[in-house]
Short mmCIF file of C-alpha atoms and ligand atoms in Angstrom, two decimals:
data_model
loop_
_atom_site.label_atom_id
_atom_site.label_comp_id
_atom_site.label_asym_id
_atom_site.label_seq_id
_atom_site.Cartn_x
_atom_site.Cartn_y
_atom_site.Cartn_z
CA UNK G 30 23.86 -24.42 17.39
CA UNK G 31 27.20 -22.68 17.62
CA UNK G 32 27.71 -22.52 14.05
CA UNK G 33 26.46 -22.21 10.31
CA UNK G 34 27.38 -22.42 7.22
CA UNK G 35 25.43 -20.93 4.49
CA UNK G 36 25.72 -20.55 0.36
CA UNK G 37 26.87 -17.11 0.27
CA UNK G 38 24.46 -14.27 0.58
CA UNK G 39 23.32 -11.73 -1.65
CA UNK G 40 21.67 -8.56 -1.36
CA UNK G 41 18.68 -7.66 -3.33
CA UNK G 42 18.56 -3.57 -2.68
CA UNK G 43 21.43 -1.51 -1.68
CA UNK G 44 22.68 2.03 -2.23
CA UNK G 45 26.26 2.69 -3.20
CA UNK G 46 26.21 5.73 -3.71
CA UNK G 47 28.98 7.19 -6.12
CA UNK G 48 32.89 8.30 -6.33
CA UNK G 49 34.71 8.93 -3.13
CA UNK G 50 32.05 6.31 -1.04
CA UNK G 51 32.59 3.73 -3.41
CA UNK G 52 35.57 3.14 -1.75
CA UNK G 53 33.18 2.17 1.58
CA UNK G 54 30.56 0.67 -0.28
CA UNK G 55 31.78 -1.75 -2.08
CA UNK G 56 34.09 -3.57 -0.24
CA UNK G 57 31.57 -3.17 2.65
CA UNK G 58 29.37 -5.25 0.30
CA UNK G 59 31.41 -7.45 -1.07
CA UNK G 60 32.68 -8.28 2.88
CA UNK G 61 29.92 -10.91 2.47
CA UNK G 62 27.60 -10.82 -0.19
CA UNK G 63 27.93 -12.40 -4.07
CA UNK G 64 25.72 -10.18 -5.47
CA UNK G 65 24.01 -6.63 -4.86
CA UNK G 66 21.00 -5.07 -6.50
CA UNK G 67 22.30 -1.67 -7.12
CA UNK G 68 19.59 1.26 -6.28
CA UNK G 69 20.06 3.76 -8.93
CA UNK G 70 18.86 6.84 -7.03
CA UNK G 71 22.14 8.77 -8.16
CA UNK G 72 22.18 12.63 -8.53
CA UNK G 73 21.10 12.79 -11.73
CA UNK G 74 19.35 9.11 -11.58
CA UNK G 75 20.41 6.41 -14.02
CA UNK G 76 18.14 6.33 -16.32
CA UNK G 77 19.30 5.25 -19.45
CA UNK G 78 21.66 1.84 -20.19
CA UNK G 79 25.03 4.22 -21.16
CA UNK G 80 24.55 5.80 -17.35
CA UNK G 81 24.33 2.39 -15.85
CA UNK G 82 27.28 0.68 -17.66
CA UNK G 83 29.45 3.92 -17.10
CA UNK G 84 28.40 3.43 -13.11
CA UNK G 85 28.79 -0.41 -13.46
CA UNK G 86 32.56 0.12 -14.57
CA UNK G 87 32.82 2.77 -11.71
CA UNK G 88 31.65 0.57 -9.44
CA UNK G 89 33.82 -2.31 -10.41
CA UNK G 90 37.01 -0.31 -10.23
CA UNK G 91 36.30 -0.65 -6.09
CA UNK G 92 35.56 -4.25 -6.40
CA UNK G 93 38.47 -5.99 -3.65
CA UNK G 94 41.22 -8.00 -4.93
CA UNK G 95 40.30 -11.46 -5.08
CA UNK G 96 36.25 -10.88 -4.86
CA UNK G 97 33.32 -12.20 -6.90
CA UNK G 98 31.27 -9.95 -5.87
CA UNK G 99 29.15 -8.27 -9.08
CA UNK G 100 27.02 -5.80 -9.40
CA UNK G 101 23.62 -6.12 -10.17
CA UNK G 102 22.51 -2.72 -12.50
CA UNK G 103 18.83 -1.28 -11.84
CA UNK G 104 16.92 1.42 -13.83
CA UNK G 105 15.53 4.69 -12.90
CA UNK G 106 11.89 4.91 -14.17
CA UNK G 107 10.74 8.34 -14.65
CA UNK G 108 7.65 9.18 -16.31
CA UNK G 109 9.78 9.41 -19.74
CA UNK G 110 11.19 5.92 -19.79
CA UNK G 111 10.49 4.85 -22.92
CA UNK G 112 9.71 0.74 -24.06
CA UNK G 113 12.48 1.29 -26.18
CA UNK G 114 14.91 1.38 -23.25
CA UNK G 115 13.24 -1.43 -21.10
CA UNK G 116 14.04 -3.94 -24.57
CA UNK G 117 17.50 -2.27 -24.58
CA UNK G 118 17.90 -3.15 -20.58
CA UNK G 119 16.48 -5.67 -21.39
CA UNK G 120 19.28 -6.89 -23.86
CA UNK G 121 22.17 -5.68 -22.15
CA UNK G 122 23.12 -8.77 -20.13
CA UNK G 123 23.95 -6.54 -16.80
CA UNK G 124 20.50 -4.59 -15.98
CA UNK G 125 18.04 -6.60 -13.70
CA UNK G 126 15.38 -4.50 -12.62
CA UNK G 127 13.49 -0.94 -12.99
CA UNK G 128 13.13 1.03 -9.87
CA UNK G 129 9.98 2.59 -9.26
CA UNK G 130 9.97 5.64 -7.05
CA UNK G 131 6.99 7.66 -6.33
CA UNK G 132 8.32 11.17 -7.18
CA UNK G 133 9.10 12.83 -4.04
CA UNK G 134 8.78 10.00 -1.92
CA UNK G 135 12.42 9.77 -0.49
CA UNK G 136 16.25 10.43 -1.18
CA UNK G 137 16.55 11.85 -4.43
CA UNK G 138 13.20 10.57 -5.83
CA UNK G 139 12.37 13.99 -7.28
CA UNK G 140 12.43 12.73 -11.08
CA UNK G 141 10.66 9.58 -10.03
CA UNK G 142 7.51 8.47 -11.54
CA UNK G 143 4.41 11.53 -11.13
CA UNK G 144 1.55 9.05 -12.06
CA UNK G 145 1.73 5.24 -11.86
CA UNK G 146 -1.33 5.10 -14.63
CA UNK G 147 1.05 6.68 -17.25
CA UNK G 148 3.73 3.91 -17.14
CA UNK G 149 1.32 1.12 -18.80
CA UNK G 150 3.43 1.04 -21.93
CA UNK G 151 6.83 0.80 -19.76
CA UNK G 152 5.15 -1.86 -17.23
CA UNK G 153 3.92 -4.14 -20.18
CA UNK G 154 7.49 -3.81 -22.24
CA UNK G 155 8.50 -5.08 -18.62
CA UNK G 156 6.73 -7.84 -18.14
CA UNK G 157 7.10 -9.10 -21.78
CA UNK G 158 10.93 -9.28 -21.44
CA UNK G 159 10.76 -10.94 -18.11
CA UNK G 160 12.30 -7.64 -16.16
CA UNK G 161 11.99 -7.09 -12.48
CA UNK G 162 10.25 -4.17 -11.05
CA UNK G 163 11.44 -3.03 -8.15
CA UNK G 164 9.01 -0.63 -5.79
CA UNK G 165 9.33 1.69 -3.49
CA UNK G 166 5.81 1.01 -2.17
CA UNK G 167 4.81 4.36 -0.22
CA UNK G 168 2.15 6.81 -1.56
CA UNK G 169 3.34 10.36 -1.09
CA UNK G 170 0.15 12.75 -0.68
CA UNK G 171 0.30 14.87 1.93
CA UNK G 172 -3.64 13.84 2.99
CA UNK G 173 -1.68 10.17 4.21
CA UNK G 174 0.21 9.66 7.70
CA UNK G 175 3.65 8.98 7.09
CA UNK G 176 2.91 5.59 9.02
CA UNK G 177 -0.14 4.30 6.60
CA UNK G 178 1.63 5.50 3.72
CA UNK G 179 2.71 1.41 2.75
CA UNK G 180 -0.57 0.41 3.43
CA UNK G 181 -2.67 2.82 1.61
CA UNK G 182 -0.03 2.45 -1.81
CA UNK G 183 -0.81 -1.44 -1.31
CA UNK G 184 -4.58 -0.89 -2.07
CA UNK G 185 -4.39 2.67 -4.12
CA UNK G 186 -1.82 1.09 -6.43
CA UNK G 187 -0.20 -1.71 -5.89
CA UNK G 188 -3.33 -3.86 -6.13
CA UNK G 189 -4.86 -2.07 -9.66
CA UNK G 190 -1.08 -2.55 -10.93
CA UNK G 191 -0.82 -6.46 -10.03
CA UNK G 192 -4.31 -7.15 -11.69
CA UNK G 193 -3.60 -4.96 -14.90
CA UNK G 194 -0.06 -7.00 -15.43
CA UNK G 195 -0.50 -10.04 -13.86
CA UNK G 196 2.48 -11.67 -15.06
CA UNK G 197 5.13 -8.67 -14.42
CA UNK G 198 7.17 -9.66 -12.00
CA UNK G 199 7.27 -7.05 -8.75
CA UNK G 200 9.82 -7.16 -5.79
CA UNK G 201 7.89 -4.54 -3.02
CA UNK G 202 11.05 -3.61 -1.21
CA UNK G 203 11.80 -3.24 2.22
CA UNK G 204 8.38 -3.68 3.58
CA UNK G 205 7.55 -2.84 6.50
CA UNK G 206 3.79 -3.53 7.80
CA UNK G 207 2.20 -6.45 8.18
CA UNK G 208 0.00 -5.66 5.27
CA UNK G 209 2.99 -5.67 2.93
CA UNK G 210 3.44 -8.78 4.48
CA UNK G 211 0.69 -10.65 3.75
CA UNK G 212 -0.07 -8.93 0.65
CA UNK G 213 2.99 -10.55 -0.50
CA UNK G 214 2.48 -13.99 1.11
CA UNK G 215 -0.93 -14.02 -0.83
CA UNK G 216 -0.10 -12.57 -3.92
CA UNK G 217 1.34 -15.27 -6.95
CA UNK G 218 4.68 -16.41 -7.63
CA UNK G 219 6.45 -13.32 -9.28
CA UNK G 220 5.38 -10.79 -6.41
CA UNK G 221 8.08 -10.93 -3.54
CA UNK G 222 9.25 -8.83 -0.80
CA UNK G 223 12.74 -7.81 0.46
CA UNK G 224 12.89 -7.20 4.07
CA UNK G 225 15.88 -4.76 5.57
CA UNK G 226 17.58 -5.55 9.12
CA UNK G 227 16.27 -2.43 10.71
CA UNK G 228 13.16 -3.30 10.45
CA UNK G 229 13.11 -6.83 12.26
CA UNK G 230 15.51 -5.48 14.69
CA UNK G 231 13.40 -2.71 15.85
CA UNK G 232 10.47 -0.60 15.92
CA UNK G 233 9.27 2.82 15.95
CA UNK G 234 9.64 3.15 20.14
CA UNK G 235 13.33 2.33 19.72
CA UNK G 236 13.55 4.97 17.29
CA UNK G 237 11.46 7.59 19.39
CA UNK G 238 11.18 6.61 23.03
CA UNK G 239 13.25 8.37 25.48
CA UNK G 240 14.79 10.72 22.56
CA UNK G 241 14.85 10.92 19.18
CA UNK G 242 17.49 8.66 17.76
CA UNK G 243 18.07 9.77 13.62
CA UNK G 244 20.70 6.82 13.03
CA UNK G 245 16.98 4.88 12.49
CA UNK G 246 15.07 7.11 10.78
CA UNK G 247 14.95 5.17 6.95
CA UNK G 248 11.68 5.15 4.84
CA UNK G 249 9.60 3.46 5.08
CA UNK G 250 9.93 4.75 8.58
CA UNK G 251 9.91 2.23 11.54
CA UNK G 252 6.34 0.65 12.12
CA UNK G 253 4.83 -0.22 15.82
CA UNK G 254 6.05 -3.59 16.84
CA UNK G 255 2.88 -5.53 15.66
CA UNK G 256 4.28 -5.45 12.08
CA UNK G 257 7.89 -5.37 13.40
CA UNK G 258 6.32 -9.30 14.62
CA UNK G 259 4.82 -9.79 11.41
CA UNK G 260 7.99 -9.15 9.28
CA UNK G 261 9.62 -11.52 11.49
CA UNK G 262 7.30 -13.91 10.57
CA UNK G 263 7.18 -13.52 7.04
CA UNK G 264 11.01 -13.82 7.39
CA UNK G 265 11.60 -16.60 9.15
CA UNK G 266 8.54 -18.17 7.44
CA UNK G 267 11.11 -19.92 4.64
CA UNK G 268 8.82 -18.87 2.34
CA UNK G 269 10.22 -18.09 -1.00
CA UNK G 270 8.82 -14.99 -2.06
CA UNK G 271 10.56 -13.14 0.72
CA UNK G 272 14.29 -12.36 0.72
CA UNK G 273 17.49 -10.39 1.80
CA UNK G 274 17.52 -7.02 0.80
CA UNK G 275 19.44 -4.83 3.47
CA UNK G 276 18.20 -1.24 1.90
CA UNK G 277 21.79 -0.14 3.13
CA UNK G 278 22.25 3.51 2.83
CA UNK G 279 25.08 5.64 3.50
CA UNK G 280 24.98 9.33 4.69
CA UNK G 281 27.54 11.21 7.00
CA UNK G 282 26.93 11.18 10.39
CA UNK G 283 26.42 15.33 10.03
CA UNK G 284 23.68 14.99 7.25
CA UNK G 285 21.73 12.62 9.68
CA UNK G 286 22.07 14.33 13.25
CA UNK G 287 20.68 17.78 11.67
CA UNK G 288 17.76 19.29 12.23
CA UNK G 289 16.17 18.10 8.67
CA UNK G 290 17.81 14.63 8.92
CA UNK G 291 18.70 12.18 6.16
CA UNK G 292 16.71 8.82 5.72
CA UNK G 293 18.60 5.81 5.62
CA UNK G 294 20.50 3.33 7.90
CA UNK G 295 24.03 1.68 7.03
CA UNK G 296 23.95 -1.90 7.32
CA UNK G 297 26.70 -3.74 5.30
CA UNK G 298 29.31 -3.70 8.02
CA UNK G 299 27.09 -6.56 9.64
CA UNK G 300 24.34 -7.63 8.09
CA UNK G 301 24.11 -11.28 7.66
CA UNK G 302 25.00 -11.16 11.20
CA UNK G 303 22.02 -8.77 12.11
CA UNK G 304 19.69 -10.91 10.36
CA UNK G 305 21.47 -14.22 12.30
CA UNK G 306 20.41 -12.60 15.18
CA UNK G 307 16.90 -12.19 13.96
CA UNK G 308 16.42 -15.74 12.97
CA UNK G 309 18.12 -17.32 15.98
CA UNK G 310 15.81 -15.19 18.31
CA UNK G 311 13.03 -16.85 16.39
CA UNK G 312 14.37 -20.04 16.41
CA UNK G 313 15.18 -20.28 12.87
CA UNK G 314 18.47 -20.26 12.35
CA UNK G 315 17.69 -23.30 9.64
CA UNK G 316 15.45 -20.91 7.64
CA UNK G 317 18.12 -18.18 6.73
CA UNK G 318 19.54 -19.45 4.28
CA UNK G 319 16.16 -19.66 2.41
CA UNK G 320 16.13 -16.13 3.27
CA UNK G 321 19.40 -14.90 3.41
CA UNK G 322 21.33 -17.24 -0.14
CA UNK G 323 18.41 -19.19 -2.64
CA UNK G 324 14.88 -17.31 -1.80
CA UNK G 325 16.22 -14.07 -3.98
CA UNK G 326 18.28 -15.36 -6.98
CA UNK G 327 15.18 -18.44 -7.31
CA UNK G 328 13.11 -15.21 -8.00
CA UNK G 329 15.43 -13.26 -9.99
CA UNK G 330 15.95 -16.48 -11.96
CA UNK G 331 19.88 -16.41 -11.59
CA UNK G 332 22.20 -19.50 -10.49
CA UNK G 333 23.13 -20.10 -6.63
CA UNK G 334 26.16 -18.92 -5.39
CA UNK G 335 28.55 -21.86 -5.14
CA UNK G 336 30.76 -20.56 -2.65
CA UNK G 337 29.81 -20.48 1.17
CA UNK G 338 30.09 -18.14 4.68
CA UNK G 339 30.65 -19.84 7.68
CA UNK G 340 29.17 -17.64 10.97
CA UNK G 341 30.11 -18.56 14.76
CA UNK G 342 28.32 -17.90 17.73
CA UNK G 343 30.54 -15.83 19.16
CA UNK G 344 29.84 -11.79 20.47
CA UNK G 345 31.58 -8.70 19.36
CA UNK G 346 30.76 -4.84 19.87
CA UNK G 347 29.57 -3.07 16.05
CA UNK G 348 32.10 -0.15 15.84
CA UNK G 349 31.29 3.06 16.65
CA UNK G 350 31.91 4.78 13.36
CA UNK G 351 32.90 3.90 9.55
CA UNK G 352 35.04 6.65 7.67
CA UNK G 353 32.96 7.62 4.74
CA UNK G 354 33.44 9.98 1.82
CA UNK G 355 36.03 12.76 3.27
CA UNK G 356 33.70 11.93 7.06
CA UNK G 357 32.44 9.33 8.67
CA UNK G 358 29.09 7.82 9.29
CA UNK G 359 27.31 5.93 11.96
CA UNK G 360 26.33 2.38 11.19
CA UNK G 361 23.30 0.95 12.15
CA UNK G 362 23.31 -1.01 15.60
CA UNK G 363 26.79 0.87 16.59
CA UNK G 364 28.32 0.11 19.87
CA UNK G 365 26.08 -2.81 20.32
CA UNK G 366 27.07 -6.01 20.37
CA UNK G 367 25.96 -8.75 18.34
CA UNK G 368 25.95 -12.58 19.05
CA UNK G 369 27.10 -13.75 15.37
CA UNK G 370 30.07 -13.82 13.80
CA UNK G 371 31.03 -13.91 9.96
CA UNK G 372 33.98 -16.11 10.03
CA UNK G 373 34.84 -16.50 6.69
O1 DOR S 4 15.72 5.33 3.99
C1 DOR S 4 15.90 5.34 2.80
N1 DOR S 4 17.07 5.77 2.25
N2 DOR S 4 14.92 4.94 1.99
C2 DOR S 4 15.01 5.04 0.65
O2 DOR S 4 14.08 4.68 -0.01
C3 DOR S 4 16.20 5.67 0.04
C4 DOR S 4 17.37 5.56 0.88
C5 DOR S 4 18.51 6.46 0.45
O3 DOR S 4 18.86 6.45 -0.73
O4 DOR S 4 19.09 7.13 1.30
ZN1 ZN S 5 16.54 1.78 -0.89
#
């Protein structure tokens, strides 16, 4: 196969940041995506509907000439969301999901949720108006390895949450073990999973053998390569609870290489073609469009996108550097070269 053409992408989690990289961001997104899923982990967060229509029209003002591309809108859950603003979310016709961070647990997280137990009246106003929670699935106590910290959320949490509100619907983003894997592949219909390019492309040796490399360093951090296999798997699987969501994350190339680095890895100057090389490794190249164009709006219960990317076989070398803000940042993958091609 030389070539594919796909319904065009979208991406279910990505950071955008604000002002000045908007001017990266967005037409980095809209390079191939429809749609994004817009994290809200702004400093301050948005947490109310005014913050996220006034960010939504920020947004927009970077949207490229000519593009469809929209923005999804997300909510900041801190421990004083009230119902009153999930119904009014709910209502607004351009909010599609509540972010749930575990306070602490990564960039800007600090007002994010202290106690999971406390959001019951939040979680059920959720799951009566058909939102979408989104989860940052790591626990944060310092008694849990950074590595387990997926895993032990999954049972400490994740599992009490699912039974108490069976019928809320939960994305667990960017997993990354092969317990978030199969937790979601045996969990019902409105639990899914977004998986991120980094990590199906690697693991935590490429990240740490032979020198530490920060340009990798996201949470959740890289896993060993079993679960990098098993997130292949679940992938390439076809299986419709699993889905695109790049986690793309911007920071300057001097807030990463520091000696308190940044988490996060910039992806949207080529991920569909990250992922192509993914699937076509795995000899699925006819499962990523499942993955990559329906599996995610099916779940979020929005319409297909009716236009289409073409990608060709064909290799090229990912740049070195992107400007960003008043800098520049290194993307993920750069100066390697990759064996797809968006086309058009
Ligand atoms: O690596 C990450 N970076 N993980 C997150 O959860 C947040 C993100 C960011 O905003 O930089
Ligand atoms: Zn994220």
């Amino acid at each position: 196969m030389d070539s594919i053409t796909l319904i065009r992408p979208d991406d279910w989690h990505i950071h955008l940041r604000d002002n000045l990289a908007l001017e990266t961001t967005v037409p980095a997104a809209a390079r191939c995506f429809d749609r994004g899923i817009v994290m809200p982990n702004l400093t301050p967060p948005v947490t109310t509907v005014s913050r996220a229509s006034a960010y939504r029209e920020r947004i927009l003002a970077h949207t490229p000439y000519g593009s469809n591309w929209q923005p999804l809108m997300v909510l900041y859950l801190t421990d004083n969301t009230s119902p009153k603003e999930i119904h009014a979310a709910a209502e607004s016709g351009f909010i599609y999901g509540c972010k749930y961070y575990p306070a602490g647990a990564t960039t800007n997280s600090d007002s994010g949720v202290t106690d999971l137990t406390k959001m019951d009246a939040v979680f059920e106003a959720m799951q009566s108006v058909g939102m979408v929670l989104q989860m940052h699935g790591e626990v944060t106590s310092d008694d849990v390895d950074i590595f387990d910290r997926e895993a032990v959320f999954i049972e400490r949490h994740l599992r009490p949450l699912v039974a108490k509100f069976p019928d809320l619907k939960i994305v667990l983003e960017h997993i990354t073990t092969q317990q978030g894997a199969e937790f979601v592949l045996n969990a019902s219909d409105n639990i899914g999973a977004t998986i991120t390019p980094q990590h199906l492309l690697y693991n935590r040796n490429h990240m740490l053998v032979g020198g530490i490399r920060p340009h990798l360093f996201c949470l959740p951090i890289l896993k060993r390569d079993v679960h990098q296999q098993a997130l292949i798997k679940a992938a390439v699987s076809g299986n419709q609870k699993i889905f695109l969501g790049t986690d793309s994350a911007p920071h300057t190339q001097d807030a990463k290489e520091s000696s308190c680095g940044c988490a996060g890895c910039f992806s949207h100057h080529a991920a569909i073609e990250m992922y192509a090389e993914v699937f076509d490794q795995a000899g699925a190249m006819d499962k990523l469009e499942a993955f990559a164009s329906t599996n995610g709006c099916d779940f979020y219960g929005l319409p297909r996108n009716n236009s289409t990317i073409l990608l060709r076989r064909e290799p090229w070398k990912i740049q070195a550097a992107v400007p960003y803000e008043d800098t520049q940042l290194i993307p993920l993958g750069a100066g390697t070269t990759l064996n797809w091609m968006l086309v058009e």
